[in-house]
Structures are given as C-alpha cells and as structure tokens.
Amino acid sequence: MTDIILHHYPTSPFAEKVRRVLAWKKLPWKSVIIPVIMPKPDLLPLTGGYRRTPVMQIGADVYCDTALICAVLDRIAPSPGLYPAPVAGQARLLAQWADSTLFWTVIPYVFQPAGVQSLFGHLTPEQMQAFSADRAAMRGNAPRMHPADAAAALPQYLRWLDDMLAGGQSWLLGEQPSIADFSVYHCLWFVRNAKAVAGILDQFPRLRNWMSAIEAIPLAPPEKLSAEEALQMARTAEPAAPDTSFVDTHGIPLGTPVTVTPTDYAQDPVAGELVAASEIEYAVRREDERAGTVVVHFPRIGYQLRRA
C-alpha cells in the first residue's frame, strides 16, 4: 500500500476525526501540516482549489471530505470496520448528522466570546482579524446559527447522545465503535478544547466516559513530511485505476470536462476530466505543474457535479 499522507493542522476538528480513525485501525501515516487559513500554496496544486481540512493523499490520488476519507480507510483496512453490518445505515446517518447539524451547532456555541478567548487568545489582533476574514469567506452566504440558539440546541443534542449510552453499551450504536462515534467525537472534542465553555459536557457523565474510551485508543505519532515531499510523491506516482461502476445521474459521460463543488460552504469548484462516478463518489483527473497528473476524489453527498 502506498503511504497515507494526511494534510491537516492540529486544531482542526475534522482532522481529529481522521486521526482517531487512523489510530483505531492502527494504520501508519505521514503528516503534512498545512496553514489554518488561506493562502495554501502547497495544498491547492493537489486539490485544484478545494481548501477544506483535512485532505488525504495516497500517491497521486487525493481524497476530499472526511466522509469519503473514512470510507477509503475502511477499504484499506476493513477490520476493525467503521460500518458494522447490523447498524451500518444508522452509523452513516448519524455520522452525516454529526458532520453537518451537530458541527454547525457546535461552531457558533464555541465562537461565543469566552470560547474565542480560550481558543484564540494567543493570537494578535491582526492574526485574529485574518482568521475571521478567512472563515467569513468560507461561509459565504451559508446561514449561520446565532450563538444563543446554539446554546439552546446543544444541550438537547448532548442529552440525546447521552441517552444512547443509557443502556450500558460502550459505543453509540452498540458494543463496537462505528463511524458515528468518531464523527460525533470530533465535534465534542472541539467543545472541550474551548475550555471556558466546555463545562456543558460536565452534565453528561456517560458522554464524558465515552470520549475517554476513544481517547484511550493509542495514538501513534506519524512520520513528518514536508509539503514539497508530498508534491514530489504525487508527481512520481500514477493515479490508481478508477472505480468502473459508473452510476449516471446527470447525463454526463466519463471523459467530460466537469467541475465538482461543495454545496454548503467553501464553495470552490474543482475542474477536471470526470474519470469516475460510482455510487458514493466522483473523481476528476487534472494536471498541475507542481503535482503532475492527479485524481481528486469527492463524496457524492454534499457535492454538485456540473459540466465545465
């Protein structure tokens, strides 16, 4: 297997989700630390414009969005599995809810003044202004929950999650972890890191114990890699053979120039030649002066496919 390279930064909650999955599966990986805000001059040659964190690279294949990244990791290392057969559908639905509804409730809750001070008090006013401008540009016209509404909704969500553990089971959906656990965890990890507002978790001891169980999974340190080394690895590799199970929902044949764009925020289109459109993903081939020929992969859910 070609090396797994994760392009991330330490405080990214979605990156923490993938880091914990890698730990649980005992997969070795290489770490490339990327900037928290734009510009990201060594990442965009790989992604073609996609700017969210994290991104996973395997040779000349680049995987965007943690929903797809985790599915690919599960294909690489099927055991232990992220999608246990008895609860696979529930796990996927709960994970999608956590990555969207729960995450976008956590963000305004954490970004109240006390939480901002906890997370970003070390930044200069100029750095904080740059961060705020970057995140505003990412959000664009996407609606944002008011902090007061988030403060009202989050305790209800936490109570429901805590109730899922009331029967004495170890994990949200039973006696083994699933993608649902790691997806919910990264949201609560972000709340806990904002220490001034993390007291909300104290009301839910079962959830705290469940978080401790995830944190008890040994987290082996990755091998550090420079961005230039990762680009060199992409340049010297060939993309893997694409998934041939073509699922046509748009009337766009393979080989067509297309764009793939997130539908919610950070709506930066990635252009390329459509080389795969399977049941769960799109993939486009693109050329870059620094990265060479790469194939960029996206999940179908949450992304729109259009002719270029």
Backbone as numpy.savetxt, mean C-alpha at the origin, in Angstrom:
# Nx Ny Nz CAx CAy CAz Cx Cy Cz
14.09 -17.00 -7.47 13.25 -15.81 -7.47 14.13 -14.57 -7.47
13.81 -13.62 -8.34 14.52 -12.34 -8.35 14.24 -11.59 -7.05
15.18 -10.77 -6.64 15.06 -10.04 -5.38 13.79 -9.20 -5.32
13.18 -9.18 -4.13 12.05 -8.30 -3.84 12.63 -6.98 -3.34
12.29 -5.90 -4.03 12.77 -4.57 -3.65 11.55 -3.74 -3.27
11.56 -3.19 -2.07 10.47 -2.33 -1.63 10.96 -0.89 -1.60
10.30 -0.03 -2.38 10.58 1.40 -2.40 9.59 2.04 -1.40
10.10 2.59 -0.31 9.23 2.99 0.80 9.95 4.02 1.67
9.26 4.47 2.72 9.91 5.26 3.77 9.34 4.79 5.11
10.07 4.97 6.21 9.72 4.31 7.46 8.35 4.66 8.02
7.88 5.90 7.85 6.63 6.32 8.49 5.40 6.10 7.63
5.54 5.47 6.46 4.38 5.21 5.60 3.53 4.08 6.16
2.24 4.32 6.45 1.41 3.22 6.97 1.22 2.10 5.97
1.02 2.42 4.69 0.83 1.35 3.71 2.12 0.54 3.54
3.27 1.19 3.65 4.52 0.45 3.61 4.65 -0.48 4.81
4.17 -0.03 5.98 4.20 -0.88 7.17 3.37 -2.14 6.95
2.26 -2.01 6.25 1.45 -3.19 5.92 2.28 -4.22 5.16
3.00 -3.79 4.14 3.79 -4.71 3.34 4.98 -5.24 4.14
5.61 -4.40 4.93 6.74 -4.86 5.75 6.30 -5.98 6.69
5.11 -5.86 7.25 4.62 -6.90 8.17 4.27 -8.18 7.41
3.74 -8.06 6.21 3.46 -9.25 5.40 4.76 -9.96 5.04
5.78 -9.20 4.66 7.08 -9.79 4.36 7.64 -10.53 5.58
7.46 -9.94 6.76 7.94 -10.59 7.98 7.19 -11.89 8.24
5.88 -11.84 8.08 5.06 -13.03 8.37 5.41 -14.17 7.42
5.67 -13.83 6.18 6.02 -14.84 5.18 7.51 -15.20 5.20
8.29 -14.50 6.05 9.73 -14.76 6.16 10.44 -14.62 4.81
10.04 -13.59 4.06 10.64 -13.34 2.75 11.78 -12.32 2.88
12.94 -12.62 2.35 14.01 -11.62 2.34 13.69 -10.52 1.33
14.11 -9.31 1.63 13.81 -8.21 0.72 14.88 -7.13 0.84
14.89 -6.28 -0.17 15.82 -5.16 -0.22 15.03 -3.87 -0.08
15.64 -2.90 0.58 14.97 -1.65 0.93 15.59 -0.48 0.19
14.73 0.29 -0.51 15.13 1.56 -1.10 14.28 2.64 -0.44
14.91 3.56 0.28 14.18 4.63 0.94 13.94 5.76 -0.07
12.68 6.14 -0.21 12.29 7.17 -1.17 11.88 8.44 -0.42
11.83 9.59 -1.10 11.37 10.81 -0.43 9.92 10.70 0.02
9.60 11.37 1.10 8.23 11.39 1.61 7.33 12.20 0.69
7.87 13.26 0.08 7.08 14.12 -0.79 7.77 14.22 -2.15
7.03 14.74 -3.12 7.61 14.99 -4.43 8.65 16.11 -4.33
9.67 16.11 -5.20 9.87 15.21 -6.33 10.47 13.87 -5.90
10.22 12.84 -6.73 10.77 11.50 -6.48 11.49 11.07 -7.75
12.64 11.68 -8.01 13.28 11.53 -9.32 13.80 10.12 -9.63
13.99 9.30 -8.60 14.50 7.95 -8.86 13.40 6.90 -8.82
12.19 7.29 -8.40 11.06 6.36 -8.40 10.25 6.45 -9.68
9.99 7.67 -10.16 9.12 7.84 -11.32 9.65 7.21 -12.60
10.97 7.07 -12.80 11.42 6.32 -13.97 10.94 4.87 -13.97
10.73 4.32 -12.79 10.23 2.95 -12.69 8.72 2.90 -12.89
8.00 3.86 -12.31 6.53 3.78 -12.30 5.87 4.52 -13.45
6.58 5.45 -14.07 5.97 6.23 -15.14 5.07 7.35 -14.65
5.12 7.66 -13.36 4.31 8.76 -12.83 3.59 8.42 -11.56
3.36 7.15 -11.32 2.70 6.73 -10.08 3.58 7.13 -8.90
2.99 7.80 -7.89 3.79 8.41 -6.84 3.45 7.93 -5.43
2.48 7.01 -5.32 2.12 6.55 -3.98 3.20 5.63 -3.40
3.14 5.48 -2.08 4.08 4.63 -1.37 3.31 3.49 -0.71
3.84 2.26 -0.78 5.10 1.83 -1.38 4.92 1.37 -2.81
6.05 1.05 -3.43 6.10 0.38 -4.73 7.02 -0.82 -4.58
6.63 -1.95 -5.17 7.48 -3.14 -5.12 8.05 -3.42 -6.51
9.33 -3.69 -6.53 10.04 -3.99 -7.79 10.61 -5.40 -7.70
10.37 -6.18 -8.75 11.02 -7.48 -8.90 11.63 -7.50 -10.30
12.91 -7.26 -10.38 13.57 -7.16 -11.68 13.06 -5.96 -12.44
12.46 -6.22 -13.62 11.91 -5.15 -14.45 10.39 -5.07 -14.34
9.84 -5.72 -13.32 8.40 -5.63 -13.05 8.17 -4.77 -11.82
7.25 -3.82 -11.94 6.99 -2.84 -10.90 5.52 -2.96 -10.49
5.28 -3.15 -9.20 3.93 -3.40 -8.71 3.48 -2.23 -7.84
2.30 -1.69 -8.19 1.74 -0.53 -7.52 0.51 -0.95 -6.72
0.32 -0.30 -5.58 -0.83 -0.51 -4.70 -0.65 -1.77 -3.85
-0.82 -1.61 -2.54 -0.58 -2.74 -1.64 -1.57 -3.88 -1.83
-2.76 -3.60 -2.35 -3.69 -4.70 -2.62 -3.07 -5.69 -3.60
-2.44 -5.17 -4.65 -1.79 -6.05 -5.63 -0.46 -6.56 -5.11
0.31 -5.71 -4.44 1.60 -6.14 -3.92 1.43 -7.36 -3.01
0.45 -7.32 -2.12 0.24 -8.44 -1.20 -0.22 -9.69 -1.94
-1.04 -9.52 -2.97 -1.46 -10.68 -3.77 -0.27 -11.32 -4.47
0.65 -10.50 -4.97 1.84 -11.03 -5.63 2.74 -11.74 -4.62
2.90 -11.17 -3.44 3.70 -11.84 -2.41 3.09 -13.18 -2.03
1.76 -13.25 -2.06 1.10 -14.52 -1.74 1.33 -15.55 -2.84
1.45 -15.10 -4.09 1.79 -16.03 -5.17 3.23 -16.52 -5.03
4.10 -15.63 -4.62 5.51 -16.00 -4.46 5.69 -17.00 -3.32
4.99 -16.74 -2.21 5.11 -17.59 -1.03 3.69 -17.94 -0.56
3.09 -18.99 -1.14 1.69 -19.30 -0.86 1.40 -19.73 0.59
2.42 -20.16 1.30 2.22 -20.59 2.68 3.20 -19.86 3.59
2.68 -19.23 4.64 1.28 -19.12 5.04 0.51 -18.17 4.14
-0.75 -18.50 3.89 -1.53 -17.75 2.92 -2.25 -16.55 3.51
-2.35 -15.51 2.70 -3.05 -14.30 3.12 -4.56 -14.39 2.92
-5.01 -15.37 2.16 -6.43 -15.46 1.80 -6.93 -16.87 2.15
-7.07 -17.21 3.44 -7.51 -18.56 3.82 -8.84 -18.90 3.17
-8.92 -20.09 2.61 -10.08 -20.47 1.81 -11.43 -20.25 2.49
-11.59 -20.59 3.77 -12.94 -20.42 4.35 -13.39 -18.96 4.44
-12.44 -18.03 4.50 -12.81 -16.62 4.72 -12.17 -15.71 3.68
-11.80 -16.25 2.52 -11.07 -15.45 1.53 -11.86 -14.22 1.10
-13.15 -14.41 0.81 -13.97 -13.28 0.38 -14.10 -12.24 1.47
-14.37 -12.67 2.69 -14.46 -11.74 3.81 -13.15 -10.98 4.01
-12.04 -11.71 3.89 -10.74 -11.09 4.10 -10.49 -9.99 3.08
-10.79 -10.26 1.83 -10.56 -9.26 0.78 -11.46 -8.04 0.98
-12.73 -8.27 1.34 -13.64 -7.15 1.54 -13.25 -6.32 2.75
-12.87 -6.97 3.85 -12.46 -6.24 5.03 -11.18 -5.46 4.77
-10.27 -6.05 4.00 -9.03 -5.35 3.65 -9.33 -4.12 2.81
-10.23 -4.25 1.84 -10.56 -3.09 1.00 -11.21 -1.99 1.84
-12.08 -2.37 2.76 -12.70 -1.38 3.66 -11.62 -0.68 4.49
-10.67 -1.46 5.02 -9.62 -0.87 5.85 -8.75 0.09 5.04
-8.40 -0.30 3.82 -7.51 0.52 2.99 -8.20 1.78 2.47
-9.51 1.82 2.54 -10.23 2.99 2.02 -10.98 3.70 3.16
-12.10 3.15 3.59 -12.93 3.83 4.59 -12.19 4.04 5.91
-11.59 2.98 6.46 -10.91 3.13 7.74 -9.71 4.07 7.61
-8.92 3.90 6.55 -7.74 4.74 6.38 -8.12 6.22 6.27
-9.16 6.52 5.50 -9.54 7.92 5.31 -10.36 8.47 6.47
-10.64 7.63 7.47 -11.13 8.13 8.75 -9.96 8.39 9.68
-8.96 7.52 9.65 -7.77 7.68 10.48 -7.00 8.96 10.12
-6.88 9.25 8.83 -6.06 10.39 8.42 -6.54 11.71 9.03
-7.81 12.11 8.88 -8.22 13.37 9.52 -8.22 13.29 11.05
-8.42 12.08 11.61 -8.33 11.96 13.06 -6.91 12.24 13.53
-5.93 11.65 12.88 -4.54 11.84 13.27 -4.07 13.27 12.99
-4.60 13.88 11.91 -4.11 15.19 11.50 -4.83 16.33 12.21
-5.41 16.06 13.36 -5.83 17.16 14.22 -4.56 17.77 14.84
-4.63 18.98 15.37 -3.40 19.67 15.78 -2.49 18.87 16.70
-3.04 18.19 17.70 -2.19 17.44 18.63 -1.48 16.29 17.92
-2.19 15.62 17.01 -1.58 14.52 16.27 -0.49 15.00 15.34
-0.72 16.11 14.67 0.29 16.69 13.78 1.55 17.03 14.57
1.38 17.58 15.74 2.53 17.93 16.56 3.31 16.68 16.96
2.59 15.58 17.25 3.26 14.33 17.62 4.10 13.79 16.47
3.52 13.83 15.28 4.18 13.21 14.13 5.20 14.13 13.47
4.92 15.43 13.45 5.72 16.33 12.63 6.31 17.50 13.40
6.29 17.42 14.72 6.81 18.52 15.51 8.28 18.78 15.28
9.00 17.79 14.76 10.43 17.96 14.51 10.71 18.71 13.21
9.71 18.93 12.37 9.91 19.60 11.09 9.97 21.11 11.28
10.71 21.79 10.41 10.71 23.24 10.39 9.39 23.72 9.76
9.01 24.97 9.98 7.79 25.47 9.33 7.83 25.32 7.80
9.00 25.51 7.21 9.12 25.37 5.76 8.90 23.93 5.33
9.45 22.98 6.08 9.26 21.57 5.75 7.79 21.16 5.92
7.15 21.66 6.97 5.75 21.34 7.19 4.87 21.92 6.10
5.22 23.13 5.65 4.47 23.75 4.56 4.62 22.93 3.27
5.84 22.46 3.00 6.06 21.64 1.81 5.29 20.32 1.89
5.26 19.71 3.07 4.52 18.46 3.26 3.03 18.70 3.04
2.50 19.76 3.63 1.08 20.06 3.49 0.70 20.31 2.04
1.55 21.06 1.32 1.28 21.34 -0.09 1.31 20.07 -0.92
2.25 19.18 -0.61 2.35 17.92 -1.34 1.10 17.07 -1.14
0.65 16.96 0.11 -0.53 16.13 0.38 -1.81 16.76 -0.18
-1.86 18.08 -0.20 -3.02 18.74 -0.81 -3.07 18.46 -2.31
-1.91 18.46 -2.96 -1.86 18.15 -4.38 -2.25 16.70 -4.63
-1.86 15.79 -3.74 -2.26 14.38 -3.88 -3.77 14.23 -3.78
-4.37 14.90 -2.80 -5.81 14.76 -2.59 -6.59 15.33 -3.76
-6.11 16.43 -4.34 -6.84 17.06 -5.42 -8.24 17.43 -4.98
-9.23 16.99 -5.74 -10.63 17.30 -5.43 -11.31 16.20 -4.62
-10.54 15.22 -4.15 -11.14 14.13 -3.37 -11.72 14.69 -2.08
-12.94 14.28 -1.71 -13.52 14.79 -0.47 -12.72 14.32 0.74
-12.71 15.15 1.78 -11.98 14.81 3.00 -12.90 14.96 4.20
-12.89 13.97 5.09 -13.72 14.00 6.28 -13.20 15.07 7.24
-14.11 15.77 7.89 -13.74 16.76 8.89 -13.21 16.03 10.12
-12.18 16.56 10.79 -11.64 15.90 11.98 -12.69 15.56 13.04
-13.68 16.42 13.23 -14.71 16.14 14.23 -15.54 14.92 13.84
-15.83 14.79 12.55 -16.57 13.61 12.08 -15.73 12.35 12.21
-14.43 12.49 11.93 -13.53 11.34 12.09 -13.46 10.92 13.55
-13.43 11.89 14.46 -13.38 11.58 15.89 -14.66 10.90 16.36
-15.75 11.14 15.65 -17.00 10.46 15.99 -17.06 9.06 15.39
-16.53 8.90 14.18 -16.64 7.61 13.49 -15.61 6.59 13.96
-14.39 7.05 14.24 -13.32 6.10 14.54 -13.62 5.23 15.76
-14.13 5.75 16.86 -14.43 4.86 17.99 -15.45 3.77 17.64
-16.40 4.10 16.78 -17.37 3.07 16.38 -16.68 1.97 15.58
-15.82 2.36 14.65 -15.11 1.35 13.87 -14.23 0.49 14.79
-13.55 1.12 15.72 -12.68 0.37 16.63 -13.50 -0.59 17.50
-14.66 -0.17 17.91 -15.53 -1.03 18.72 -15.98 -2.23 17.91
-16.34 -2.03 16.66 -16.75 -3.16 15.81 -15.60 -4.13 15.60
-14.40 -3.60 15.37 -13.23 -4.47 15.19 -12.93 -5.22 16.49
-13.03 -4.53 17.62 -12.79 -5.17 18.91 -13.81 -6.29 19.15
-15.04 -6.06 18.73 -16.08 -7.09 18.88 -15.77 -8.34 18.07
-15.05 -8.17 16.97 -14.70 -9.34 16.15 -13.77 -10.29 16.90
-13.11 -9.79 17.93 -12.19 -10.61 18.72 -12.82 -11.08 20.03
-14.11 -10.78 20.22 -14.75 -11.05 21.51 -14.90 -12.54 21.79
-14.91 -13.36 20.76 -15.08 -14.80 20.96 -13.82 -15.52 21.37
-12.74 -14.79 21.53 -11.50 -15.42 21.95 -10.59 -15.84 20.82
-11.00 -15.57 19.57 -10.14 -15.94 18.44 -8.92 -15.04 18.41
-7.85 -15.53 17.78 -6.58 -14.80 17.78 -6.54 -13.68 16.74
-7.27 -13.86 15.64 -7.19 -12.93 14.52 -8.60 -12.49 14.13
-8.70 -11.48 13.30 -10.01 -10.88 13.01 -10.99 -11.88 12.43
-10.51 -12.81 11.61 -11.42 -13.73 10.93 -11.21 -15.19 11.32
-10.54 -15.42 12.43 -10.37 -16.81 12.84 -9.06 -17.05 13.55
-8.53 -18.25 13.36 -7.35 -18.67 14.09 -6.06 -18.54 13.28
-6.13 -17.91 12.13 -4.91 -17.61 11.39 -5.02 -16.21 10.78
-3.89 -15.53 10.63 -3.93 -14.19 10.05 -4.38 -14.22 8.60
-4.91 -13.11 8.15 -5.29 -12.95 6.74 -4.92 -11.53 6.31
-5.15 -11.24 5.05 -4.88 -9.90 4.54 -5.68 -8.85 5.32
-6.81 -9.25 5.89 -7.62 -8.30 6.67 -6.85 -7.80 7.88
-6.13 -8.69 8.56 -5.39 -8.28 9.75 -4.33 -7.25 9.42
-3.56 -7.50 8.37 -2.47 -6.58 8.03 -3.01 -5.24 7.51
-4.17 -5.27 6.85 -4.74 -4.04 6.32 -5.33 -3.17 7.43
-6.00 -3.80 8.38 -6.51 -3.02 9.52 -5.34 -2.54 10.39
-4.36 -3.40 10.57 -3.23 -3.08 11.45 -2.52 -1.80 11.05
-2.25 -1.63 9.75 -1.44 -0.47 9.38 -2.15 0.84 9.69
-3.48 0.84 9.65 -4.23 2.05 10.01 -4.08 2.35 11.50
-4.20 1.32 12.34 -4.11 1.54 13.78 -2.67 1.82 14.20
-1.71 1.26 13.47 -0.29 1.58 13.70 -0.04 3.07 13.51
-0.69 3.67 12.51 -0.52 5.09 12.26 -1.14 5.91 13.39
-2.30 5.47 13.90 -2.90 6.16 15.04 -1.98 6.08 16.25
-1.45 4.90 16.51 -0.60 4.73 17.69 0.67 5.57 17.61
1.18 5.77 16.40 2.39 6.57 16.25 2.17 8.05 16.53
0.93 8.50 16.41 0.59 9.88 16.78 0.23 9.89 18.26
1.24 9.89 19.10 1.08 9.56 20.52 0.07 10.45 21.24
-0.04 11.68 20.84 -0.94 12.60 21.55 -2.41 12.23 21.36
-2.73 11.50 20.31 -4.13 11.12 20.07 -4.31 9.61 20.09
-3.26 8.87 20.47 -3.32 7.40 20.42 -4.09 6.80 21.59
-4.45 7.62 22.58 -5.18 7.10 23.73 -6.51 6.47 23.38
-7.03 6.78 22.20 -8.30 6.19 21.78 -8.21 4.66 21.75
-7.01 4.13 21.52 -6.84 2.68 21.45 -6.91 2.02 22.82
-6.71 2.79 23.89 -6.70 2.22 25.23 -8.06 1.65 25.62
-9.11 2.10 24.95 -10.46 1.63 25.28 -10.72 0.22 24.77
-9.79 -0.31 23.97 -10.05 -1.57 23.28 -8.91 -2.55 23.52
-8.92 -3.21 24.69 -7.79 -4.09 25.05 -7.63 -5.27 24.11
-8.71 -5.79 23.57 -8.55 -6.92 22.63 -7.82 -6.48 21.38
-8.13 -5.29 20.90 -7.41 -4.78 19.72 -5.94 -4.54 20.04
-5.65 -4.03 21.23 -4.25 -3.80 21.60 -3.48 -5.11 21.65
-4.10 -6.15 22.21 -3.44 -7.45 22.26 -3.24 -8.03 20.86
-4.22 -7.80 19.99 -4.12 -8.26 18.59 -2.98 -7.54 17.88
-2.84 -6.24 18.11 -1.72 -5.50 17.53 -0.39 -6.05 18.04
-0.35 -6.36 19.31 0.89 -6.90 19.89 1.26 -8.23 19.25
0.26 -9.04 18.88 0.54 -10.32 18.24 1.16 -10.12 16.86
0.70 -9.12 16.13 1.30 -8.82 14.82 2.72 -8.32 15.00
2.92 -7.46 16.00 4.25 -6.90 16.24 5.23 -7.94 16.77
4.72 -9.05 17.30 5.59 -10.11 17.79 6.18 -10.95 16.67
5.65 -10.82 15.45 6.23 -11.53 14.31 7.61 -10.94 14.03
8.66 -11.74 14.04 10.02 -11.19 13.88 10.15 -10.40 12.57
10.68 -9.22 12.67 10.84 -8.33 11.53 12.32 -8.24 11.20
12.78 -9.13 10.33 14.20 -9.18 9.99 14.59 -7.93 9.20
15.74 -7.34 9.49 16.15 -6.14 8.75 16.44 -6.46 7.29
16.00 -5.60 6.37 16.26 -5.84 4.95 17.68 -5.43 4.57
18.07 -5.84 3.39 19.33 -5.35 2.82 19.10 -3.98 2.21
19.94 -3.02 2.54 19.78 -1.67 2.01 20.29 -1.60 0.58
19.54 -0.85 -0.24 19.87 -0.72 -1.65 19.72 0.74 -2.04
20.58 1.24 -2.88 20.42 2.61 -3.35 19.42 2.64 -4.51
18.85 3.81 -4.74 17.90 3.97 -5.84 18.57 3.68 -7.18
19.81 4.10 -7.33 20.52 3.85 -8.59 20.76 2.36 -8.81
21.06 1.64 -7.73 21.23 0.19 -7.86 19.93 -0.48 -8.29
18.81 -0.01 -7.75 17.51 -0.58 -8.15 17.22 -0.30 -9.62
17.53 0.91 -10.07 17.33 1.23 -11.48 18.23 0.36 -12.37
19.45 0.13 -11.93 20.36 -0.72 -12.69 19.82 -2.15 -12.77
19.22 -2.63 -11.69 18.64 -3.98 -11.70 17.47 -4.05 -12.68
16.69 -2.99 -12.78 15.60 -2.96 -13.76 16.14 -2.94 -15.18
17.17 -2.14 -15.41 17.74 -2.01 -16.76 18.30 -3.33 -17.28
18.87 -4.13 -16.40 19.54 -5.35 -16.83 18.63 -6.58 -16.77
17.38 -6.40 -16.38 16.44 -7.52 -16.29 15.44 -7.48 -17.44
14.79 -8.60 -17.67 13.69 -8.68 -18.62 12.39 -8.83 -17.84
11.33 -8.12 -18.23 10.05 -8.31 -17.54 9.60 -9.76 -17.63
8.92 -10.22 -16.60 8.39 -11.58 -16.60 7.29 -11.71 -17.64
7.03 -12.94 -18.07 5.95 -13.17 -19.03 4.63 -12.70 -18.42
3.85 -11.88 -19.12 2.61 -11.35 -18.55 1.54 -12.43 -18.43
0.58 -12.19 -17.56 -0.57 -13.08 -17.40 -1.35 -13.09 -18.72
-1.60 -14.27 -19.26 -2.25 -14.38 -20.56 -3.77 -14.53 -20.46
-4.32 -14.54 -19.24 -5.77 -14.72 -19.09 -6.46 -13.38 -19.30
-6.67 -13.03 -20.57 -7.21 -11.72 -20.94 -8.69 -11.63 -20.61
-9.04 -10.65 -19.80 -10.43 -10.37 -19.44 -10.78 -9.01 -20.00
-11.57 -8.98 -21.05 -11.85 -7.73 -21.77 -13.14 -7.10 -21.25
-13.02 -6.03 -20.50 -14.19 -5.30 -20.01 -14.30 -3.91 -20.63
-13.31 -3.52 -21.44 -13.28 -2.16 -21.98 -13.26 -2.12 -23.50
-13.18 -3.27 -24.17 -13.03 -3.27 -25.61 -11.70 -2.72 -26.06
-10.68 -2.90 -25.22 -9.33 -2.42 -25.53 -8.42 -3.63 -25.66
-7.96 -3.96 -26.87 -7.14 -5.17 -27.04 -5.73 -4.98 -26.50
-5.09 -6.09 -26.20 -3.69 -6.04 -25.80 -2.86 -5.41 -26.91
-1.83 -4.70 -26.52 -0.99 -4.00 -27.49 -1.40 -2.56 -27.73
-2.54 -2.16 -27.16 -3.03 -0.80 -27.35 -2.32 0.18 -26.41
-1.95 1.38 -26.89 -1.45 2.40 -25.97 -2.57 2.85 -25.03
-2.32 2.81 -23.73 -3.34 3.11 -22.73 -2.74 3.97 -21.62
-3.64 4.45 -20.76 -3.24 5.02 -19.48 -3.98 4.28 -18.38
-3.34 4.15 -17.23 -3.96 3.60 -16.02 -3.82 4.65 -14.93
-4.95 4.97 -14.27 -4.98 6.09 -13.33 -5.76 5.71 -12.08
-5.26 6.03 -10.88 -6.07 5.82 -9.67 -7.36 6.63 -9.75
-8.41 6.09 -9.16 -9.71 6.76 -9.24 -10.01 7.65 -8.05
-9.18 7.57 -6.98 -9.53 8.33 -5.78 -8.61 9.52 -5.54
-7.32 9.31 -5.40 -6.39 10.42 -5.14 -5.06 10.11 -5.81
-4.16 11.11 -5.82 -2.89 10.98 -6.54 -3.16 10.44 -7.94
-4.00 11.18 -8.66 -4.49 10.70 -9.96 -3.51 11.04 -11.08
-2.34 10.44 -10.99 -1.30 10.63 -11.99 -1.35 9.46 -12.98
-1.72 9.69 -14.24 -1.85 8.57 -15.18 -0.48 8.00 -15.56
-0.45 6.70 -15.74 0.74 6.01 -16.23 0.42 5.50 -17.63
1.24 5.89 -18.59 1.00 5.53 -19.99 1.92 4.40 -20.42
1.40 3.53 -21.27 2.21 2.44 -21.80 1.39 1.56 -22.71
1.99 0.46 -23.12 1.31 -0.52 -23.97 0.66 -1.58 -23.08
-0.62 -1.80 -23.27 -1.34 -2.78 -22.46 -0.84 -4.19 -22.79
-0.24 -4.85 -21.81 0.29 -6.20 -22.05 -0.44 -7.26 -21.23
-1.28 -6.84 -20.28 -2.06 -7.80 -19.50 -3.30 -7.12 -18.95
-4.41 -7.86 -18.96 -5.65 -7.40 -18.34 -6.33 -8.66 -17.81
-5.85 -9.12 -16.67 -6.39 -10.35 -16.08 -7.59 -10.01 -15.20
-8.07 -10.98 -14.49 -9.23 -10.77 -13.63 -8.95 -9.74 -12.55
-7.69 -9.66 -12.09 -7.41 -8.78 -10.95 -6.46 -7.64 -11.26
-5.80 -7.63 -12.43 -4.79 -6.59 -12.64 -4.69 -6.13 -14.09
-4.16 -4.92 -14.24 -3.70 -4.39 -15.52 -2.18 -4.31 -15.48
-1.55 -4.44 -16.64 -0.11 -4.24 -16.72 0.21 -3.54 -18.02
1.11 -2.55 -17.94 1.51 -1.80 -19.13 3.04 -1.85 -19.26
3.49 -1.99 -20.50 4.92 -1.97 -20.78 5.30 -0.56 -21.20
6.42 -0.09 -20.66 6.87 1.26 -20.99 8.39 1.29 -21.07
8.89 2.29 -21.76 10.34 2.46 -21.91 10.77 3.73 -21.17
11.91 3.62 -20.52 12.45 4.77 -19.81 13.96 4.79 -19.99
14.50 5.98 -20.15 15.93 6.12 -20.40 16.76 5.55 -19.25
16.29 5.72 -18.03 17.07 5.26 -16.87 16.70 3.84 -16.45
15.42 3.47 -16.55 14.98 2.16 -16.07 14.98 1.10 -17.15
15.03 1.51 -18.42 14.95 0.54 -19.51 13.50 0.14 -19.77
13.30 -1.10 -20.21 11.96 -1.61 -20.48 11.41 -2.21 -19.19
10.30 -1.65 -18.71 9.68 -2.15 -17.49 8.19 -2.40 -17.75
7.63 -3.28 -16.94 6.18 -3.50 -16.95 5.64 -3.07 -15.60
4.67 -2.17 -15.62 4.09 -1.61 -14.40 2.71 -2.25 -14.21
2.48 -2.79 -13.01 1.26 -3.56 -12.70 0.38 -2.79 -11.72
-0.93 -2.86 -11.94 -1.92 -2.21 -11.09 -3.07 -3.18 -10.81
-3.72 -3.05 -9.66 -4.96 -3.81 -9.47 -6.08 -3.20 -10.30
-7.06 -4.00 -10.67 -8.21 -3.45 -11.39 -9.04 -2.54 -10.49
-9.32 -3.00 -9.27 -10.19 -2.23 -8.37 -9.45 -0.98 -7.93
-10.09 0.16 -8.13 -9.50 1.43 -7.74 -8.72 2.13 -8.83
-8.72 1.56 -10.05 -7.96 2.16 -11.17 -8.81 2.13 -12.42
-8.62 3.16 -13.26 -9.35 3.22 -14.51 -8.39 3.03 -15.68
-8.87 2.28 -16.67 -8.10 1.98 -17.89 -8.72 2.79 -19.03
-7.89 3.51 -19.77 -8.37 4.31 -20.89 -7.38 4.19 -22.07
-7.90 4.29 -23.26 -7.01 4.41 -24.42 -6.21 5.69 -24.29
-4.95 5.63 -24.66 -4.10 6.83 -24.58 -4.50 7.79 -25.67
